[in-house]
Amino acid sequence: MKPDLQIVSENKIDPQDPRTFGQAYEEFFPRVYNYISYRISETAVADDLTSITFHKGLDRFASFDPDRASFSTWLLTIARNTVNDHQRKMGRRRLSLQKWWRPQTISEIDPEKLMIAGEERNCLMAAIARLSSQERDILGLKFAAGKTNRSIAEVIGKSESHVGVIVHRAMRKLRAELEEKK
Amino acid sequence: MKNHKEISLVAQLDNLDFSSQSLSRDRIGLELNRRIFRTQSIGNKSDQPTRKGNMFRNPLPAFVLGFFLALAGFSVAHPDTRGALMKTFYRVGNGTVIISGGQKTDLPGNSSLKRGFEERIDTGEDFAMGTIYGGYGCGVPEGADPFMKQTPSLQIAAGLVNRTLMVPTYFHEALSANMHFQKAEILPNGMAALYFGAGPYETRLTQQLVDQNNTVTYSTSTLEVKADGSRVTTYLDPQLEELNAKGISVFWQAHDEGTRRRFGRWAEEKTDTVIGKFYWEDGGQSFTLDGRFLTKEEGLKIINSLEPYNHK
């Protein structure tokens, strides 16, 4: 398991000095991007939402209070809200947009072909893409962003036991799907 | 206790990394640094980080950096670079040129172009920026601010330039009205970049005044850093196709190999999308239109729909 982000960089973050946000960017980018990619399959959209997340973060950086939440929790909350906003906006237009442009999303990759080619990684990504939105959200926070169940509970506003149940259920689904394709 | 399969799945999920696919990591870093620098400049003049450091400490993708350096070379008319370039030039109009083919090598420790450009950026004589569409460099006219101005208002953007902006009146049917115009960026030399649509539908229209003495040069290049530290810039052949729109010639570059490669394995499997760019001149302005998934047909419709923006 990756260390929680708050352990990695917490002592470097000073909301009074925007340069520390710039320094934290390089370190936090992969996990924010990976979290968003758990929830959004299209690479180009994940790029845009990551950009929006960090720019919003910089906009609000001066108001970040380390006593209220860790920097990682604060930043991932922004990322999560950004993805939620995007999905709300796009939900109504999804069908008509696909008529014009059909990117090859994770969910469109044929798991069988990929498995034959020995690409277990892609098969796993395809399986993630078929999880529910809530399951992708929580697995993204846990594995891509490296958060603990307790931290995830803070971010999503649910109990730690609720998070544990969702993680367990999602892992069971993933395992079953991967087994089925073997 | 977790069983073997569970541990294996956890390990796979832990190691799953999407971030190497990102097209924007360097661009976002540059944008953030630029914003932070501006904040610092306003807040504390004596403690400002240099843009030189920010610009070159963040590794740009090879195609972006190459493109950036090529543009920089011509925008600032560095004598070393001009001497080293023996290329084919496509002339789109009086003030628009596209470089094709050829190679340039900067020996290790002797990158006078980079060093000179860094110094001019530091002093505010030149400006440079990186975008997913490529890099851009220009000189800063005397009295102009040495940074980009960004606004979500077309009306404000129109007030920031000393000419009439051209804007599209056609948008793809899938885009609702509030998704049409997104933002405008005005560069120190007056170039306007207008962004329409969002996400995969984003298209960018750039326009700037040109004449025989004030030209803009485009190129697409890759940058290879050799083991000895020398940097080899290779200019790609743009494969231009001349078309007609609004009664004038426009040039279509079917796709950008550099960008296409950056999309990785999935992009190679796409057969129904292209990453293209249009170049043309009209009314004393040099224009480009590009988008990550812009098609030729869609681009022509947009160009044909361009009208002068009148906000009154």
Coordinates of C-alpha atoms in Angstrom, one line a residue:
Chain A
M1 CA 0.0 0.0 0.0
K2 CA 1.3 3.5 -0.8
P3 CA 1.9 5.8 2.1
D4 CA -0.9 8.3 2.7
L5 CA -0.2 11.6 1.0
Q6 CA -0.4 13.5 4.2
I7 CA 2.7 11.7 5.5
V8 CA 4.7 12.5 2.4
S9 CA 4.5 16.2 2.0
E10 CA 2.5 17.7 4.9
N11 CA 5.4 19.6 6.4
K12 CA 6.2 21.3 3.1
I13 CA 2.8 23.0 2.6
D14 CA 2.5 26.6 3.7
P15 CA -0.7 28.3 2.6
Q16 CA 1.0 31.7 3.0
D17 CA 3.6 30.7 0.4
P18 CA 2.1 29.8 -3.0
R19 CA 5.4 28.5 -4.2
T20 CA 4.9 25.5 -1.9
F21 CA 1.8 24.7 -3.9
G22 CA 3.9 24.7 -7.0
Q23 CA 6.5 22.4 -5.4
A24 CA 3.7 20.1 -4.2
Y25 CA 2.3 19.9 -7.7
E26 CA 5.0 17.5 -9.1
E27 CA 4.5 15.2 -6.1
F28 CA 0.7 15.2 -6.0
F29 CA 0.0 15.2 -9.8
P30 CA 0.2 11.4 -10.3
R31 CA -2.2 10.5 -7.5
V32 CA -4.7 13.2 -8.4
Y33 CA -4.5 12.2 -12.0
N34 CA -4.8 8.5 -11.2
Y35 CA -7.8 9.2 -8.9
I36 CA -9.6 11.1 -11.7
S37 CA -8.7 8.4 -14.2
Y38 CA -10.4 5.8 -12.0
R39 CA -13.6 7.8 -12.4
I40 CA -13.2 9.1 -16.0
S41 CA -12.0 6.8 -18.7
E42 CA -11.2 9.4 -21.4
T43 CA -7.6 10.5 -21.2
A44 CA -8.3 14.0 -22.6
V45 CA -11.1 14.7 -20.2
A46 CA -9.0 13.4 -17.3
D47 CA -6.3 15.9 -18.4
D48 CA -8.7 18.8 -18.3
L49 CA -10.2 17.9 -15.0
T50 CA -6.8 17.5 -13.4
S51 CA -5.9 21.0 -14.7
I52 CA -9.1 22.4 -13.3
T53 CA -8.4 20.7 -9.9
F54 CA -5.0 22.2 -9.5
H55 CA -6.0 25.7 -10.7
K56 CA -8.9 25.7 -8.3
G57 CA -6.5 24.5 -5.6
L58 CA -4.2 27.4 -6.3
D59 CA -7.1 29.8 -6.3
R60 CA -8.2 28.6 -2.9
F61 CA -4.7 27.8 -1.5
A62 CA -4.6 30.9 0.8
S63 CA -7.7 29.6 2.6
F64 CA -6.4 26.1 3.1
D65 CA -6.3 25.4 6.9
P66 CA -4.0 22.6 7.9
D67 CA -5.7 22.3 11.2
R68 CA -9.0 21.3 9.6
A69 CA -7.8 18.8 7.0
S70 CA -4.6 17.5 5.6
F71 CA -3.5 19.0 2.3
S72 CA -4.1 15.7 0.5
T73 CA -7.7 15.5 1.8
W74 CA -8.3 19.1 0.9
L75 CA -6.9 18.6 -2.7
L76 CA -8.7 15.4 -3.3
T77 CA -12.0 16.9 -2.1
I78 CA -11.5 19.5 -4.9
A79 CA -10.7 16.8 -7.4
R80 CA -13.7 14.8 -6.3
N81 CA -16.1 17.8 -6.6
T82 CA -14.6 18.7 -10.0
V83 CA -15.3 15.2 -11.3
N84 CA -18.8 15.2 -9.8
D85 CA -19.6 18.6 -11.4
H86 CA -18.3 17.3 -14.8
Q87 CA -20.4 14.2 -14.6
R88 CA -23.5 16.1 -13.8
K89 CA -22.9 18.5 -16.7
M90 CA -22.1 15.7 -19.2
G91 CA -24.8 13.2 -18.1
R92 CA -27.5 14.8 -20.2
R93 CA -25.3 15.2 -23.3
R94 CA -23.6 11.9 -23.3
L95 CA -25.6 10.2 -26.0
S96 CA -25.5 13.0 -28.5
L97 CA -21.8 13.6 -28.0
Q98 CA -21.0 10.0 -28.8
K99 CA -22.6 10.4 -32.2
W100 CA -19.8 12.8 -33.2
W101 CA -16.8 11.5 -31.4
R102 CA -16.3 8.1 -30.0
P103 CA -13.0 7.8 -28.1
Q104 CA -11.9 4.4 -27.2
T105 CA -12.7 4.3 -23.5
I106 CA -11.5 1.8 -21.0
S107 CA -15.0 0.2 -21.0
E108 CA -14.7 -0.4 -24.8
I109 CA -11.6 -2.5 -24.6
D110 CA -12.4 -6.1 -25.2
P111 CA -11.3 -7.9 -22.1
E112 CA -11.0 -11.3 -23.9
K113 CA -8.7 -10.0 -26.6
L114 CA -6.5 -8.2 -24.0
M115 CA -6.3 -11.3 -21.8
I116 CA -5.2 -13.4 -24.8
A117 CA -2.5 -10.9 -25.4
G118 CA -1.5 -11.3 -21.7
E119 CA -2.4 -7.7 -20.8
E120 CA -3.8 -8.3 -17.3
R121 CA -3.4 -4.6 -16.5
N122 CA -5.8 -3.5 -19.3
C123 CA -8.2 -6.2 -18.3
L124 CA -8.1 -4.8 -14.7
M125 CA -8.8 -1.3 -16.1
A126 CA -11.7 -2.6 -18.1
A127 CA -13.1 -4.2 -15.0
I128 CA -12.7 -1.0 -13.0
A129 CA -14.6 0.9 -15.7
R130 CA -17.6 -1.4 -15.1
L131 CA -17.8 -0.7 -11.4
S132 CA -20.4 1.7 -10.1
S133 CA -19.6 5.4 -9.9
Q134 CA -19.4 5.2 -6.1
E135 CA -17.1 2.1 -6.2
R136 CA -14.8 3.8 -8.6
D137 CA -14.7 6.9 -6.5
I138 CA -13.7 5.0 -3.4
L139 CA -11.3 2.7 -5.0
G140 CA -9.7 5.7 -6.7
L141 CA -9.3 7.4 -3.3
K142 CA -7.9 4.3 -1.8
F143 CA -5.5 2.9 -4.4
A144 CA -4.8 5.8 -6.8
A145 CA -4.7 8.6 -4.1
G146 CA -3.3 6.3 -1.4
K147 CA -5.9 7.3 1.2
T148 CA -6.8 5.2 4.2
N149 CA -10.4 4.2 4.8
R150 CA -10.6 6.8 7.6
S151 CA -9.4 9.6 5.3
I152 CA -11.8 8.4 2.6
A153 CA -14.7 8.6 5.0
E154 CA -13.7 12.2 5.8
V155 CA -13.6 13.1 2.1
I156 CA -16.9 11.5 1.1
G157 CA -18.8 12.2 4.4
K158 CA -19.6 8.6 5.2
S159 CA -18.6 6.3 8.1
E160 CA -15.4 4.4 8.0
S161 CA -17.3 1.1 8.1
H162 CA -19.4 2.2 5.1
V163 CA -16.2 2.8 3.2
G164 CA -14.9 -0.6 4.2
V165 CA -18.0 -2.3 2.9
I166 CA -17.8 -0.6 -0.4
V167 CA -14.2 -1.4 -0.8
H168 CA -14.8 -5.1 0.0
R169 CA -17.8 -5.2 -2.4
A170 CA -15.8 -3.6 -5.2
M171 CA -12.8 -5.9 -4.7
R172 CA -15.1 -8.9 -4.8
K173 CA -16.6 -7.7 -8.1
L174 CA -13.2 -7.1 -9.6
R175 CA -11.9 -10.5 -8.5
A176 CA -15.0 -12.2 -9.8
E177 CA -14.7 -10.5 -13.2
L178 CA -11.0 -11.2 -13.6
E179 CA -11.6 -14.8 -12.6
E180 CA -14.4 -15.1 -15.1
K181 CA -12.2 -13.9 -18.0
K182 CA -9.4 -16.4 -17.2
Chain B
M1 CA -6.0 -12.7 6.8
K2 CA -6.1 -11.8 3.1
N3 CA -5.8 -14.7 0.7
H4 CA -3.2 -14.8 -2.1
K5 CA -5.6 -13.6 -4.8
E6 CA -6.7 -10.6 -2.7
I7 CA -3.1 -9.6 -2.1
S8 CA -2.3 -9.9 -5.8
L9 CA -5.3 -7.7 -6.7
V10 CA -4.3 -5.1 -4.1
A11 CA -0.8 -5.1 -5.6
Q12 CA -2.1 -4.7 -9.1
L13 CA -4.4 -1.8 -8.1
D14 CA -1.5 -0.2 -6.2
N15 CA 0.7 -0.3 -9.2
L16 CA -1.9 0.9 -11.7
D17 CA -0.6 4.2 -13.1
F18 CA -2.5 6.3 -15.6
S19 CA -0.5 9.4 -15.1
S20 CA 2.1 8.6 -17.8
Q21 CA -0.7 8.9 -20.4
S22 CA -1.3 12.5 -19.4
L23 CA -0.8 15.1 -22.2
S24 CA -1.0 18.0 -19.8
R25 CA 1.3 17.4 -16.9
D26 CA 4.0 19.8 -18.1
R27 CA 1.5 22.4 -19.4
I28 CA -0.4 22.5 -16.1
G29 CA 2.9 22.8 -14.2
L30 CA 4.0 25.7 -16.4
E31 CA 0.6 27.4 -16.0
L32 CA 0.7 27.1 -12.2
N33 CA 4.3 28.3 -12.0
R34 CA 3.4 31.3 -14.2
R35 CA 0.4 32.2 -11.9
I36 CA 2.5 31.7 -8.8
F37 CA 5.2 33.9 -10.3
R38 CA 2.8 36.6 -11.0
T39 CA 1.4 36.5 -7.5
Q40 CA 4.9 36.6 -6.1
S41 CA 5.8 39.5 -8.3
I42 CA 2.9 41.6 -7.1
G43 CA 3.3 40.5 -3.5
N44 CA 7.1 40.6 -3.0
K45 CA 9.3 42.1 -5.7
S46 CA 12.5 41.2 -4.0
D47 CA 11.6 37.5 -3.6
Q48 CA 10.4 36.4 -7.0
P49 CA 11.4 33.1 -8.6
T50 CA 12.7 33.5 -12.1
R51 CA 10.7 32.4 -15.0
K52 CA 13.8 31.1 -16.5
G53 CA 14.0 28.5 -13.8
N54 CA 10.4 27.6 -14.0
M55 CA 10.3 27.3 -17.7
F56 CA 13.3 25.0 -18.1
R57 CA 13.2 23.1 -14.9
N58 CA 9.9 21.5 -15.8
P59 CA 10.6 18.9 -18.5
L60 CA 8.5 19.6 -21.5
P61 CA 7.5 16.7 -23.8
A62 CA 10.0 16.5 -26.6
F63 CA 7.6 17.6 -29.3
V64 CA 6.5 20.6 -27.2
L65 CA 10.0 21.7 -26.3
G66 CA 11.2 21.2 -29.8
F67 CA 8.3 23.2 -31.2
F68 CA 8.8 25.8 -28.5
L69 CA 12.5 26.2 -29.3
A70 CA 11.9 26.3 -33.0
L71 CA 9.3 29.0 -32.6
A72 CA 11.5 30.8 -30.1
G73 CA 14.4 30.8 -32.5
F74 CA 12.4 32.5 -35.2
S75 CA 10.4 34.7 -33.0
V76 CA 13.5 36.2 -31.5
A77 CA 15.5 35.9 -34.7
H78 CA 18.5 34.4 -33.0
P79 CA 21.4 34.6 -35.4
D80 CA 22.9 31.2 -34.4
T81 CA 19.7 29.4 -35.1
R82 CA 19.0 31.1 -38.4
G83 CA 22.4 30.1 -39.6
A84 CA 21.9 26.5 -38.6
L85 CA 18.6 26.0 -40.2
M86 CA 18.6 24.8 -43.8
K87 CA 15.0 24.0 -44.2
T88 CA 12.1 24.1 -46.6
F89 CA 9.7 26.9 -46.0
Y90 CA 6.0 26.9 -46.9
R91 CA 4.7 30.4 -47.2
V92 CA 1.0 30.5 -46.2
G93 CA 0.8 34.3 -46.8
N94 CA 2.9 37.5 -46.5
G95 CA 3.4 37.0 -42.8
T96 CA 3.0 33.3 -42.1
V97 CA 5.6 30.6 -42.7
I98 CA 5.8 26.9 -41.9
I99 CA 9.2 25.2 -41.6
S100 CA 9.5 21.7 -43.0
G101 CA 12.2 19.1 -42.7
G102 CA 15.8 19.4 -41.6
Q103 CA 17.7 19.1 -38.3
K104 CA 19.5 21.3 -35.9
T105 CA 22.0 20.3 -33.2
D106 CA 22.9 22.3 -30.1
L107 CA 26.2 21.0 -28.6
P108 CA 26.3 20.3 -24.9
G109 CA 27.0 23.5 -22.9
N110 CA 26.7 25.6 -26.0
S111 CA 23.0 26.2 -26.3
S112 CA 23.2 29.8 -27.0
L113 CA 19.6 29.9 -28.2
K114 CA 18.3 28.6 -25.0
R115 CA 20.6 30.7 -22.8
G116 CA 19.8 33.9 -24.8
F117 CA 16.1 33.2 -24.7
E118 CA 16.1 32.5 -21.0
E119 CA 17.8 35.9 -20.4
R120 CA 15.3 37.7 -22.5
I121 CA 12.4 36.0 -20.7
D122 CA 14.0 37.0 -17.4
T123 CA 14.2 40.6 -18.4
G124 CA 10.7 40.7 -19.9
E125 CA 11.9 41.3 -23.4
D126 CA 10.5 37.9 -24.6
F127 CA 7.6 35.8 -23.6
A128 CA 7.1 32.0 -23.9
M129 CA 4.3 29.6 -23.0
G130 CA 3.6 25.9 -23.4
T131 CA 0.3 24.5 -24.4
I132 CA -1.0 21.1 -25.4
Y133 CA -1.2 22.5 -28.9
G134 CA 2.5 23.3 -28.8
G135 CA 4.8 26.0 -27.5
Y136 CA 4.8 29.7 -28.4
G137 CA 7.3 32.4 -28.1
C138 CA 7.3 36.1 -29.0
G139 CA 9.0 39.4 -28.4
V140 CA 7.3 41.8 -25.9
P141 CA 6.6 45.2 -27.5
E142 CA 7.9 48.1 -25.6
G143 CA 5.4 49.1 -22.9
A144 CA 3.4 45.9 -23.1
D145 CA 3.0 43.6 -20.1
P146 CA 5.3 40.6 -20.4
F147 CA 2.6 38.0 -19.6
M148 CA -0.5 36.5 -21.0
K149 CA -3.9 37.9 -20.1
Q150 CA -6.7 35.4 -19.8
T151 CA -10.4 36.2 -19.7
P152 CA -13.7 34.2 -19.8
S153 CA -15.3 37.2 -21.6
L154 CA -15.2 37.6 -25.3
Q155 CA -16.2 41.3 -24.9
I156 CA -13.2 41.9 -22.6
A157 CA -10.9 40.1 -25.0
A158 CA -12.1 42.3 -27.8
G159 CA -11.2 45.3 -25.7
L160 CA -7.7 44.0 -25.2
V161 CA -6.7 44.0 -28.9
N162 CA -6.5 46.9 -31.4
R163 CA -8.4 45.1 -34.1
T164 CA -11.7 43.3 -34.7
L165 CA -11.6 39.7 -33.5
M166 CA -13.0 37.0 -35.8
V167 CA -15.2 34.5 -34.1
P168 CA -17.0 31.3 -35.4
T169 CA -20.8 31.3 -35.6
Y170 CA -20.9 27.5 -36.3
F171 CA -20.5 25.0 -33.5
H172 CA -21.1 21.3 -33.5
E173 CA -24.7 20.4 -32.7
A174 CA -23.6 18.4 -29.7
L175 CA -22.3 21.6 -28.0
S176 CA -24.9 23.5 -26.1
A177 CA -24.7 27.3 -26.2
N178 CA -23.0 27.7 -22.9
M179 CA -20.2 25.4 -24.2
H180 CA -19.3 27.5 -27.2
F181 CA -16.9 30.2 -26.1
Q182 CA -14.7 29.2 -23.1
K183 CA -11.9 31.7 -22.7
A184 CA -9.5 34.0 -24.5
E185 CA -5.8 34.4 -24.0
I186 CA -4.1 37.6 -25.2
L187 CA -0.4 37.4 -25.6
P188 CA 2.0 40.4 -25.1
N189 CA 2.4 40.8 -28.9
G190 CA -1.4 41.0 -29.4
M191 CA -2.0 37.4 -30.5
A192 CA -5.4 36.2 -29.4
A193 CA -6.1 32.6 -28.8
L194 CA -9.9 31.9 -28.4
Y195 CA -11.0 28.6 -27.0
F196 CA -14.4 27.0 -28.0
G197 CA -16.0 23.8 -26.7
A198 CA -14.5 21.8 -23.9
G199 CA -12.7 18.5 -23.3
P200 CA -12.3 16.5 -26.4
Y201 CA -14.4 19.1 -28.3
E202 CA -12.1 22.0 -27.5
T203 CA -10.9 23.9 -30.5
R204 CA -8.6 26.8 -30.5
L205 CA -8.6 29.7 -32.9
T206 CA -5.5 32.0 -32.9
Q207 CA -5.2 35.2 -34.8
Q208 CA -2.6 37.9 -34.9
L209 CA -1.7 40.9 -37.1
V210 CA 1.1 40.1 -39.6
D211 CA 2.9 41.8 -42.4
Q212 CA 6.2 41.5 -44.3
N213 CA 8.1 42.8 -41.3
N214 CA 6.1 41.0 -38.6
T215 CA 5.9 37.4 -39.4
V216 CA 4.9 34.2 -37.5
T217 CA 6.7 30.9 -38.1
Y218 CA 5.3 27.5 -37.3
S219 CA 7.0 24.2 -37.1
T220 CA 6.5 20.7 -35.6
S221 CA 9.6 19.1 -34.3
T222 CA 11.0 16.4 -32.0
L223 CA 13.8 16.9 -29.6
E224 CA 16.3 14.2 -28.8
V225 CA 18.9 14.6 -26.1
K226 CA 22.0 12.5 -26.9
A227 CA 24.2 10.7 -24.3
D228 CA 26.8 13.5 -24.7
G229 CA 24.2 16.1 -23.8
S230 CA 23.8 17.5 -27.3
R231 CA 20.2 18.3 -28.3
V232 CA 19.0 17.4 -31.8
T233 CA 15.9 19.1 -33.0
T234 CA 14.3 17.4 -36.1
Y235 CA 11.7 19.3 -38.0
L236 CA 8.9 17.2 -39.3
D237 CA 7.3 17.5 -42.7
P238 CA 3.8 18.9 -42.0
Q239 CA 2.1 17.2 -45.0
L240 CA 0.0 20.3 -45.9
E241 CA -3.1 20.1 -48.0
E242 CA -4.3 23.3 -49.7
L243 CA -8.1 23.8 -49.5
N244 CA -10.5 26.6 -50.0
A245 CA -12.7 28.3 -47.5
K246 CA -14.4 31.7 -47.5
G247 CA -12.9 32.1 -51.0
I248 CA -9.3 32.0 -49.8
S249 CA -6.6 29.3 -49.5
V250 CA -6.4 27.5 -46.2
F251 CA -3.8 24.8 -45.4
W252 CA -4.7 21.7 -43.6
Q253 CA -2.2 19.7 -41.6
A254 CA -3.8 16.3 -41.1
H255 CA -2.4 15.4 -37.8
D256 CA 0.5 16.1 -35.5
E257 CA 2.6 13.0 -35.1
G258 CA 4.1 14.3 -31.8
T259 CA 0.7 14.7 -30.3
R260 CA -0.5 11.5 -31.6
R261 CA 2.4 9.6 -30.1
R262 CA 1.7 11.2 -26.8
F263 CA -1.7 9.7 -26.7
G264 CA 0.0 6.3 -26.6
R265 CA -1.3 2.9 -27.6
W266 CA -5.0 3.8 -27.5
A267 CA -4.6 6.6 -30.0
E268 CA -2.9 4.4 -32.5
E269 CA -6.0 2.3 -32.6
K270 CA -8.2 5.2 -33.4
T271 CA -9.1 5.3 -37.1
D272 CA -12.0 7.7 -37.0
T273 CA -10.2 10.7 -35.4
V274 CA -7.4 13.0 -36.5
I275 CA -5.5 15.7 -34.7
G276 CA -5.4 18.5 -37.2
K277 CA -4.6 22.1 -37.7
F278 CA -5.5 24.8 -40.2
Y279 CA -3.3 27.7 -41.2
W280 CA -4.4 30.7 -43.3
E281 CA -4.1 34.5 -43.7
D282 CA -7.0 36.8 -44.2
G283 CA -7.3 40.6 -43.8
G284 CA -3.8 41.1 -42.6
Q285 CA -4.2 38.5 -39.8
S286 CA -2.5 35.1 -39.6
F287 CA -4.9 32.4 -38.3
T288 CA -4.7 28.9 -37.0
L289 CA -7.4 26.6 -36.0
D290 CA -6.6 23.4 -34.1
G291 CA -8.2 20.9 -31.8
R292 CA -7.2 17.6 -30.4
F293 CA -9.8 15.8 -32.4
L294 CA -10.6 18.4 -35.1
T295 CA -11.5 16.9 -38.4
K296 CA -11.0 18.5 -41.8
E297 CA -14.7 18.8 -42.5
E298 CA -15.5 20.2 -39.1
G299 CA -12.6 22.7 -39.4
L300 CA -13.8 24.0 -42.8
K301 CA -17.3 24.5 -41.4
I302 CA -15.9 26.6 -38.6
I303 CA -13.7 28.7 -40.8
N304 CA -16.5 29.3 -43.2
S305 CA -18.6 30.5 -40.3
L306 CA -16.1 33.2 -39.1
E307 CA -17.6 36.6 -38.6
P308 CA -16.2 39.9 -37.1
Y309 CA -17.1 40.1 -33.5
N310 CA -19.2 43.1 -32.7
H311 CA -20.2 43.3 -29.0
K312 CA -22.2 46.4 -29.3

